[in-house]
Amino acid sequence: DAADAFSEPVEVHIGDARHVRLPLAVAEAVYSASVQAMVNSLQHAGAEVERWVRVDGDGDGVSVEIGDRGEGFDPHAVPTERLGVRVSILERVAGVGGAARVDAAPGEGTVVTLRWPAEAGGDS
């Protein structure tokens, strides 16, 4: 529903996740982080680029991928005082026992991957 409300299209793919039952705090964190990743894409990736969300069941957990083929960025070049991705996505998901990863490069788009529960060794 959130993807339908945006000004640019976001293609949504729901895999085998409908059977997964998440604790309320986890569902809220994953949902909020996913929406923030879509908002970031709309603000920074450029107009008329391919955007998607993929939701899949992962055993008793969930995996969500939010991506775009937009402008991309260098995550290591983001100043530490810029809290958006770190607080709104990475820390929000980690706070409920999940993991989040941002894969991005200038000119190559951005993919945010959220997992709950975090895999052994984590990937955030």
XYZ file of C-alpha atoms in Angstrom:
124
model
C 0.000 0.000 0.000
C 2.806 2.430 0.838
C 4.429 1.895 -2.574
C 1.152 2.825 -4.300
C 1.122 6.202 -2.547
C 4.397 7.433 -4.059
C 4.619 9.805 -7.016
C 6.857 7.417 -8.980
C 6.014 3.757 -9.600
C 7.521 1.091 -7.344
C 7.140 -2.475 -8.565
C 6.197 -4.785 -5.671
C 6.901 -8.524 -5.671
C 5.551 -10.641 -2.825
C 7.153 -14.058 -2.647
C 6.451 -16.796 -0.131
C 6.057 -14.424 2.818
C 2.333 -14.432 3.502
C 2.652 -17.318 5.983
C 5.351 -15.610 8.081
C 4.168 -14.234 11.436
C 6.330 -11.447 12.834
C 6.253 -9.877 16.279
C 4.576 -6.462 16.114
C 7.788 -4.534 16.895
C 9.607 -6.399 14.108
C 6.823 -5.794 11.585
C 6.779 -2.089 12.427
C 10.580 -1.771 12.166
C 10.816 -3.637 8.848
C 7.860 -1.711 7.416
C 9.214 1.678 8.532
C 12.724 0.917 7.247
C 11.253 -0.228 3.912
C 9.202 2.939 3.531
C 12.241 5.065 4.404
C 14.306 3.255 1.754
C 11.580 3.971 -0.835
C 11.438 7.634 0.239
C 15.227 7.887 -0.076
C 15.018 6.425 -3.569
C 12.409 8.976 -4.595
C 14.476 11.832 -3.150
C 17.886 10.836 -4.463
C 17.782 8.283 -7.309
C 16.301 10.566 -9.935
C 13.018 10.545 -11.793
C 11.718 7.791 -14.021
C 14.097 5.070 -12.851
C 13.197 1.450 -12.156
C 12.274 0.915 -8.498
C 11.229 -2.288 -6.767
C 10.430 -3.985 -3.486
C 10.731 -7.756 -3.044
C 9.362 -9.445 0.073
C 10.154 -13.108 0.718
C 9.665 -15.520 3.558
C 12.950 -16.766 4.950
C 12.120 -19.763 7.152
C 10.433 -18.195 10.175
C 11.626 -14.742 9.147
C 11.452 -12.283 6.327
C 13.743 -10.741 3.730
C 12.911 -7.424 2.046
C 14.856 -5.894 -0.836
C 14.228 -2.276 -1.818
C 16.114 -1.165 -4.891
C 16.457 1.253 -7.744
C 18.540 1.687 -10.870
C 19.067 5.370 -10.180
C 22.017 7.618 -9.499
C 23.417 5.593 -6.602
C 25.955 6.948 -4.131
C 29.073 5.989 -2.195
C 27.845 4.899 1.269
C 31.338 5.445 2.719
C 31.316 9.089 1.605
C 28.190 9.972 3.613
C 29.188 12.200 6.556
C 28.557 10.628 9.975
C 26.353 13.561 10.989
C 23.889 12.516 8.266
C 21.700 10.166 10.294
C 19.054 9.177 7.726
C 20.131 5.762 6.483
C 21.962 4.785 9.663
C 19.124 5.570 12.095
C 16.027 5.179 9.913
C 17.073 1.920 8.294
C 20.166 0.175 9.693
C 19.706 0.809 13.416
C 15.918 0.480 13.281
C 16.150 -3.080 11.941
C 19.126 -4.033 14.124
C 17.173 -2.843 17.160
C 14.670 -5.675 16.731
C 17.250 -8.391 16.048
C 17.457 -8.016 12.293
C 20.137 -6.923 9.877
C 20.187 -4.354 7.100
C 22.672 -3.746 4.332
C 22.987 -0.940 1.788
C 24.684 -1.752 -1.499
C 25.201 1.314 -3.662
C 27.655 2.849 -6.060
C 27.600 6.084 -8.063
C 25.797 5.506 -11.354
C 24.779 1.970 -10.386
C 21.699 2.438 -8.220
C 21.018 1.353 -4.666
C 19.769 -1.865 -3.067
C 18.751 -2.023 0.594
C 18.348 -5.519 2.031
C 16.520 -6.106 5.314
C 16.455 -9.476 7.088
C 14.790 -10.682 10.229
C 16.063 -12.414 12.151
C 19.662 -11.491 11.378
C 21.687 -14.294 9.897
C 24.599 -15.680 11.893
C 27.485 -13.271 11.522
C 25.150 -10.456 10.425
C 25.545 -8.361 7.322
C 24.760 -4.826 8.474
